[in-house]
Tab-separated table of N, CA, C and O in Angstrom:
chain	number	residue	atom	x	y	z
A	559	MET	N	114.677	164.002	158.225
A	559	MET	CA	115.624	163.862	158.538
A	559	MET	C	115.532	163.962	160.321
A	559	MET	O	116.161	163.252	160.910
A	560	CYS	N	115.159	164.965	160.545
A	560	CYS	CA	114.618	165.889	162.176
A	560	CYS	C	114.085	164.826	162.206
A	560	CYS	O	113.893	164.789	163.499
A	561	LYS	N	112.980	164.473	161.406
A	561	LYS	CA	111.610	163.345	162.084
A	561	LYS	C	112.650	162.424	162.603
A	561	LYS	O	111.988	161.384	163.875
A	562	ALA	N	112.962	161.736	161.534
A	562	ALA	CA	113.497	160.205	161.897
A	562	ALA	C	114.909	160.439	163.447
A	562	ALA	O	114.100	159.484	164.161
A	563	ARG	N	115.300	161.793	163.240
A	563	ARG	CA	115.834	161.698	164.664
A	563	ARG	C	115.788	162.135	165.723
A	563	ARG	O	115.917	160.825	166.552
A	564	ILE	N	114.020	162.248	166.083
A	564	ILE	CA	114.122	163.082	167.147
A	564	ILE	C	112.744	161.548	167.585
A	564	ILE	O	112.782	161.384	168.427
A	565	GLU	N	111.965	161.123	166.081
A	565	GLU	CA	111.753	160.019	166.927
A	565	GLU	C	112.315	158.751	167.259
A	565	GLU	O	112.204	158.346	168.095
A	566	ALA	N	113.416	158.059	166.549
A	566	ALA	CA	114.108	157.335	167.074
A	566	ALA	C	114.947	157.782	168.180
A	566	ALA	O	114.752	156.530	169.080
A	567	ALA	N	114.959	159.423	168.368
A	567	ALA	CA	115.763	159.217	170.163
A	567	ALA	C	115.078	158.967	171.013
A	567	ALA	O	115.438	158.859	172.824
A	568	LEU	N	113.521	158.960	170.898
A	568	LEU	CA	112.954	158.685	171.918
A	568	LEU	C	111.636	157.939	171.918
A	568	LEU	O	110.709	157.273	171.943
A	569	ASP	N	112.626	156.656	171.496
A	569	ASP	CA	112.018	155.590	171.115
A	569	ASP	C	112.653	154.570	173.218
A	569	ASP	O	114.165	154.088	172.795
A	570	LYS	N	111.845	155.159	173.896
A	570	LYS	CA	113.198	155.012	175.777
A	570	LYS	C	111.785	153.834	175.267
A	570	LYS	O	110.198	154.450	174.872
A	571	PRO	N	112.118	153.597	176.643
A	571	PRO	CA	111.339	153.282	178.165
A	571	PRO	C	110.313	154.351	178.284
A	571	PRO	O	110.723	154.913	178.625
A	572	GLY	N	108.689	153.518	178.171
A	572	GLY	CA	108.370	154.658	179.199
A	572	GLY	C	106.970	155.255	178.189
A	572	GLY	O	106.440	156.342	178.270
A	573	ILE	N	107.909	156.107	176.585
A	573	ILE	CA	107.083	156.458	175.653
A	573	ILE	C	107.120	155.868	174.703
A	573	ILE	O	107.145	154.356	174.453
A	574	LYS	N	105.232	156.326	174.794
A	574	LYS	CA	105.063	155.277	173.763
A	574	LYS	C	104.546	155.902	172.754
A	574	LYS	O	104.338	154.648	171.359
A	575	LEU	N	104.388	156.798	172.450
A	575	LEU	CA	104.665	157.663	171.268
A	575	LEU	C	105.341	158.708	170.950
A	575	LEU	O	105.203	159.385	171.775
A	576	ALA	N	105.968	158.828	169.714
A	576	ALA	CA	106.574	160.599	169.388
A	576	ALA	C	106.854	159.713	168.051
A	576	ALA	O	106.697	159.591	166.817
A	577	GLU	N	105.904	161.264	167.804
A	577	GLU	CA	105.462	162.044	166.276
A	577	GLU	C	105.342	163.504	166.048
A	577	GLU	O	104.599	164.225	167.040
A	578	TRP	N	106.846	163.489	165.051
A	578	TRP	CA	107.430	164.844	164.049
A	578	TRP	C	106.460	165.306	163.441
A	578	TRP	O	106.540	164.499	162.766
A	579	ASN	N	106.014	166.310	163.485
A	579	ASN	CA	105.422	167.104	162.253
A	579	ASN	C	106.092	168.164	161.812
A	579	ASN	O	106.369	169.030	162.325
A	580	ARG	N	106.630	167.730	160.113
A	580	ARG	CA	108.083	168.832	159.879
A	580	ARG	C	106.881	170.301	159.327
A	580	ARG	O	107.810	170.823	159.304
A	581	VAL	N	105.913	170.143	159.007
A	581	VAL	CA	104.844	171.241	158.961
A	581	VAL	C	105.084	172.224	160.478
A	581	VAL	O	105.125	173.481	159.638
A	582	THR	N	103.989	171.662	161.208
A	582	THR	CA	103.626	172.848	162.538
A	582	THR	C	105.086	172.596	163.309
A	582	THR	O	104.976	173.450	163.989
A	583	GLN	N	106.206	171.687	162.837
A	583	GLN	CA	107.470	171.836	163.590
A	583	GLN	C	106.728	171.299	164.932
A	583	GLN	O	106.963	171.803	166.202
A	584	LYS	N	105.667	170.504	165.178
A	584	LYS	CA	105.749	169.994	166.734
A	584	LYS	C	105.722	168.827	167.084
A	584	LYS	O	105.726	167.950	166.017
A	585	LEU	N	105.967	168.874	168.570
A	585	LEU	CA	106.072	166.698	168.651
A	585	LEU	C	104.905	166.737	169.403
A	585	LEU	O	104.212	167.288	170.560
A	586	PHE	N	104.393	165.318	169.153
A	586	PHE	CA	102.994	164.225	169.605
A	586	PHE	C	103.746	163.468	170.641
A	586	PHE	O	104.640	162.934	170.021
A	587	ILE	N	103.551	163.821	171.439
A	587	ILE	CA	104.204	162.896	172.878
A	587	ILE	C	103.264	161.699	173.936
A	587	ILE	O	103.024	162.404	174.357
A	588	ALA	N	102.426	160.595	173.723
A	588	ALA	CA	102.026	159.710	174.709
A	588	ALA	C	103.533	159.430	175.238
A	588	ALA	O	104.042	157.856	174.927
A	589	TYR	N	103.332	159.598	176.472
A	589	TYR	CA	104.465	158.652	177.262
A	589	TYR	C	103.533	158.522	179.134
A	589	TYR	O	102.770	158.529	179.432
A	590	ARG	N	104.266	157.323	179.498
A	590	ARG	CA	104.210	157.400	181.339
A	590	ARG	C	105.283	157.581	182.173
A	590	ARG	O	106.345	158.152	181.750
A	591	SER	N	104.437	158.782	182.605
A	591	SER	CA	104.760	159.473	183.558
A	591	SER	C	105.709	158.453	184.881
A	591	SER	O	106.856	159.463	185.608
A	592	ASP	N	105.393	157.714	185.180
A	592	ASP	CA	105.450	156.488	185.660
A	592	ASP	C	107.307	156.784	185.659
A	592	ASP	O	107.811	155.818	186.520
A	593	LYS	N	107.475	156.309	184.601
A	593	LYS	CA	108.450	155.393	183.534
A	593	LYS	C	109.667	156.786	183.238
A	593	LYS	O	110.372	156.460	183.602
A	594	ILE	N	108.840	157.841	183.026
A	594	ILE	CA	110.113	158.932	182.050
A	594	ILE	C	109.175	160.021	182.751
A	594	ILE	O	107.931	160.846	182.926
A	595	SER	N	110.382	160.925	182.736
A	595	SER	CA	109.830	162.667	183.400
A	595	SER	C	109.768	163.004	181.231
A	595	SER	O	110.100	163.023	181.204
A	596	GLU	N	108.620	164.392	181.769
A	596	GLU	CA	108.927	165.595	181.500
A	596	GLU	C	110.461	165.650	180.936
A	596	GLU	O	111.017	165.998	179.525
A	597	ASP	N	111.205	166.291	182.114
A	597	ASP	CA	112.162	167.081	181.865
A	597	ASP	C	113.592	166.041	181.452
A	597	ASP	O	114.103	166.287	180.412
A	598	GLU	N	113.410	164.838	181.281
A	598	GLU	CA	113.870	163.513	181.042
A	598	GLU	C	113.739	163.601	179.864
A	598	GLU	O	114.411	163.352	178.364
A	599	ILE	N	111.893	163.789	178.784
A	599	ILE	CA	112.124	164.016	177.304
A	599	ILE	C	112.937	165.002	176.782
A	599	ILE	O	113.147	164.833	175.646
A	600	HIS	N	112.881	166.856	178.020
A	600	HIS	CA	113.384	167.210	177.334
A	600	HIS	C	114.996	167.483	177.095
A	600	HIS	O	115.381	167.692	175.845
A	601	ASP	N	115.289	166.971	177.320
A	601	ASP	CA	116.833	165.994	177.660
A	601	ASP	C	117.381	164.574	176.488
A	601	ASP	O	118.056	165.402	176.010
A	602	ILE	N	116.176	164.361	176.265
A	602	ILE	CA	116.770	163.454	174.540
A	602	ILE	C	117.000	164.021	173.497
A	602	ILE	O	117.611	164.250	173.511
A	603	ILE	N	115.726	165.356	173.547
A	603	ILE	CA	115.601	166.286	172.457
A	603	ILE	C	116.833	166.856	171.951
A	603	ILE	O	117.360	166.923	171.583
A	604	ILE	N	117.688	167.960	173.852
A	604	ILE	CA	118.386	168.704	173.127
A	604	ILE	C	119.475	168.110	172.705
A	604	ILE	O	120.397	168.402	172.031
A	605	GLY	N	119.768	166.304	173.562
A	605	GLY	CA	120.694	166.041	173.924
A	605	GLY	C	121.211	164.959	171.610
A	605	GLY	O	121.821	164.708	171.585
A	606	VAL	N	119.721	165.314	171.127
A	606	VAL	CA	120.153	164.957	169.710
A	606	VAL	C	119.937	166.660	168.536
A	606	VAL	O	120.345	165.972	168.022
A	607	GLY	N	119.890	167.474	169.673
A	607	GLY	CA	120.654	168.889	168.659
A	607	GLY	C	119.746	170.034	168.837
A	607	GLY	O	119.494	170.688	167.809
A	608	HIS	N	118.198	169.135	169.323
A	608	HIS	CA	117.249	170.019	168.707
A	608	HIS	C	116.331	171.081	169.596
A	608	HIS	O	116.674	170.380	171.041
A	609	ASP	N	115.748	172.102	169.895
A	609	ASP	CA	115.816	173.178	171.164
A	609	ASP	C	114.361	172.421	170.927
A	609	ASP	O	113.886	172.212	170.793
A	610	THR	N	113.651	172.164	172.618
A	610	THR	CA	112.434	172.390	172.412
A	610	THR	C	112.250	173.854	173.248
A	610	THR	O	112.929	174.607	173.239
A	611	ASP	N	110.648	174.068	173.630
A	611	ASP	CA	110.259	174.829	174.113
A	611	ASP	C	110.574	175.241	175.904
A	611	ASP	O	110.818	177.212	176.382
A	612	LYS	N	111.398	174.326	176.400
A	612	LYS	CA	111.676	174.695	177.945
A	612	LYS	C	113.377	174.542	177.629
A	612	LYS	O	114.248	175.133	178.643
A	613	LYS	N	114.380	173.469	176.844
A	613	LYS	CA	115.536	173.904	176.770
A	613	LYS	C	116.130	174.292	175.634
A	613	LYS	O	115.768	173.615	174.742
A	614	LYS	N	117.651	174.459	175.623
A	614	LYS	CA	117.509	174.856	174.173
A	614	LYS	C	118.851	173.469	174.163
A	614	LYS	O	119.680	173.402	175.355
A	615	ALA	N	119.115	172.949	172.727
A	615	ALA	CA	121.014	171.906	172.549
A	615	ALA	C	121.497	172.786	172.507
A	615	ALA	O	122.216	174.222	172.949
A	616	ALA	N	123.136	172.446	173.306
A	616	ALA	CA	124.327	172.363	173.484
A	616	ALA	C	124.741	173.453	171.841
A	616	ALA	O	124.328	172.587	170.627
A	617	ASP	N	125.229	174.553	172.024
A	617	ASP	CA	125.441	175.169	170.763
A	617	ASP	C	126.181	173.447	169.474
A	617	ASP	O	126.170	174.250	168.359
A	618	SER	N	127.179	173.072	170.599
A	618	SER	CA	128.144	172.593	169.453
A	618	SER	C	127.653	171.110	169.260
A	618	SER	O	127.657	170.874	168.105
A	619	VAL	N	126.347	170.643	169.828
A	619	VAL	CA	125.782	169.797	169.294
A	619	VAL	C	124.595	169.891	168.211
A	619	VAL	O	124.196	169.196	166.905
A	620	TYR	N	124.134	171.383	168.104
A	620	TYR	CA	123.253	171.694	166.810
A	620	TYR	C	123.677	172.131	165.880
A	620	TYR	O	123.165	171.806	165.165
A	621	ALA	N	125.150	172.406	166.166
A	621	ALA	CA	126.239	172.834	164.956
A	621	ALA	C	126.256	171.882	163.527
A	621	ALA	O	126.052	172.027	162.748
A	622	GLU	N	126.393	170.347	164.802
A	622	GLU	CA	125.950	169.252	163.633
A	622	GLU	C	125.160	168.396	163.120
A	622	GLU	O	125.303	167.518	162.496
A	623	LEU	N	124.062	168.997	163.175
A	623	LEU	CA	122.983	168.770	162.537
A	623	LEU	C	122.633	169.158	160.626
A	623	LEU	O	123.505	170.187	160.990
A	624	PRO	N	121.966	168.200	160.015
A	624	PRO	CA	121.999	168.357	158.920
A	624	PRO	C	120.574	170.435	158.968
A	624	PRO	O	120.526	170.046	159.436
A	625	PHE	N	121.905	171.371	157.620
A	625	PHE	CA	121.189	172.546	157.400
A	625	PHE	C	119.498	172.136	157.534
A	625	PHE	O	118.567	172.920	157.510
A	626	CYS	N	118.367	171.116	156.274
A	626	CYS	CA	117.970	171.088	157.013
A	626	CYS	C	117.022	170.875	157.933
A	626	CYS	O	115.997	170.869	158.716
A	627	CYS	N	117.602	171.073	159.110
A	627	CYS	CA	116.919	170.797	160.848
A	627	CYS	C	117.441	172.016	161.552
A	627	CYS	O	117.613	171.556	162.227
A	628	LEU	N	118.063	173.040	160.864
A	628	LEU	CA	118.544	173.910	161.635
A	628	LEU	C	117.494	175.486	161.640
A	628	LEU	O	117.234	176.111	160.480
A	629	HIS	N	116.572	174.606	162.321
A	629	HIS	CA	115.713	175.725	162.940
A	629	HIS	C	115.396	176.592	163.539
A	629	HIS	O	114.965	178.073	164.055
A	630	ARG	N	117.103	177.762	164.300
A	630	ARG	CA	116.361	178.320	165.372
A	630	ARG	C	116.843	179.812	164.510
A	630	ARG	O	116.232	180.708	165.213
A	631	ASP	N	117.485	179.880	163.630
A	631	ASP	CA	117.464	181.461	163.187
A	631	ASP	C	116.868	181.654	161.767
A	631	ASP	O	115.991	182.750	160.785
A	632	VAL	N	117.370	180.456	160.772
A	632	VAL	CA	116.159	180.385	159.508
A	632	VAL	C	114.939	178.890	159.784
A	632	VAL	O	115.717	177.898	160.013
A	633	ASP	N	114.335	179.498	158.761
A	633	ASP	CA	113.316	178.411	158.176
A	633	ASP	C	113.966	177.852	157.099
A	633	ASP	O	114.187	178.170	156.095
A	634	PRO	N	115.048	176.455	157.473
A	634	PRO	CA	115.261	175.927	156.389
A	634	PRO	C	114.849	175.632	154.769
A	634	PRO	O	114.981	175.179	153.490
A	635	HIS	N	113.294	175.578	155.350
A	635	HIS	CA	112.219	174.793	154.246
A	635	HIS	C	111.684	176.122	153.449
A	635	HIS	O	111.372	176.041	152.427
A	636	SER	N	111.903	177.284	153.943
A	636	SER	CA	112.333	178.160	153.377
A	636	SER	C	112.508	179.543	152.929
A	636	SER	O	111.995	180.525	152.263
A	637	ASP	N	113.688	179.509	153.565
A	637	ASP	CA	115.010	180.440	153.281
A	637	ASP	C	114.308	182.137	153.897
A	637	ASP	O	114.592	182.585	153.659
A	638	LYS	N	113.403	181.767	155.128
A	638	LYS	CA	113.598	182.712	155.532
A	638	LYS	C	113.724	182.984	156.899
A	638	LYS	O	113.854	182.306	157.921
A	639	LYS	N	114.040	184.064	157.699
A	639	LYS	CA	114.885	184.246	158.857
A	639	LYS	C	113.322	184.631	159.954
A	639	LYS	O	112.427	184.924	159.306
A	640	LYS	N	113.822	183.603	160.717
A	640	LYS	CA	113.440	183.736	161.459
A	640	LYS	C	113.358	184.641	162.800
A	640	LYS	O	114.002	185.877	163.133
A	641	ASN	N	111.824	185.557	162.906
A	641	ASN	CA	112.036	186.461	164.188
A	641	ASN	C	111.906	185.945	165.422
A	641	ASN	O	111.682	184.867	166.509
A	642	HIS	N	113.222	187.019	165.748
A	642	HIS	CA	113.372	186.657	167.616
A	642	HIS	C	113.085	187.478	168.216
A	642	HIS	O	113.082	188.951	168.246
A	643	LYS	N	112.483	187.405	169.569
A	643	LYS	CA	111.891	188.156	170.608
A	643	LYS	C	112.937	188.360	171.596
A	643	LYS	O	114.137	187.424	172.048
A	644	PRO	N	113.922	189.670	171.738
A	644	PRO	CA	114.375	189.870	172.724
A	644	PRO	C	115.289	189.103	174.134
A	644	PRO	O	113.772	188.738	174.923
A	645	ASN	N	116.423	188.470	174.322
A	645	ASN	CA	115.712	188.002	175.871
A	645	ASN	C	116.138	189.250	176.646
A	645	ASN	O	117.040	189.904	177.005
A	646	HIS	N	114.938	189.133	177.652
A	646	HIS	CA	115.456	189.478	178.863
A	646	HIS	C	115.806	189.093	179.789
A	646	HIS	O	115.331	187.536	180.605
């Protein structure tokens, strides 16, 4: 579900390719910087409930994701809690 949601959200002018890898939880994007900015791409991703390395989705949007897409505290595919670094 995550893959389909993220890739569909990034079907925008200026984005040539968006490919989410569920195993690595990495997103590859090929885009035209003269058509869409990196900041706009981050905004699109957080808008559908997924965090990026630069921005965090609103809790209310994140909470609406299916369990399999909740990656903040638990890897839903292994039932292991993620280690969080303290925010300073």
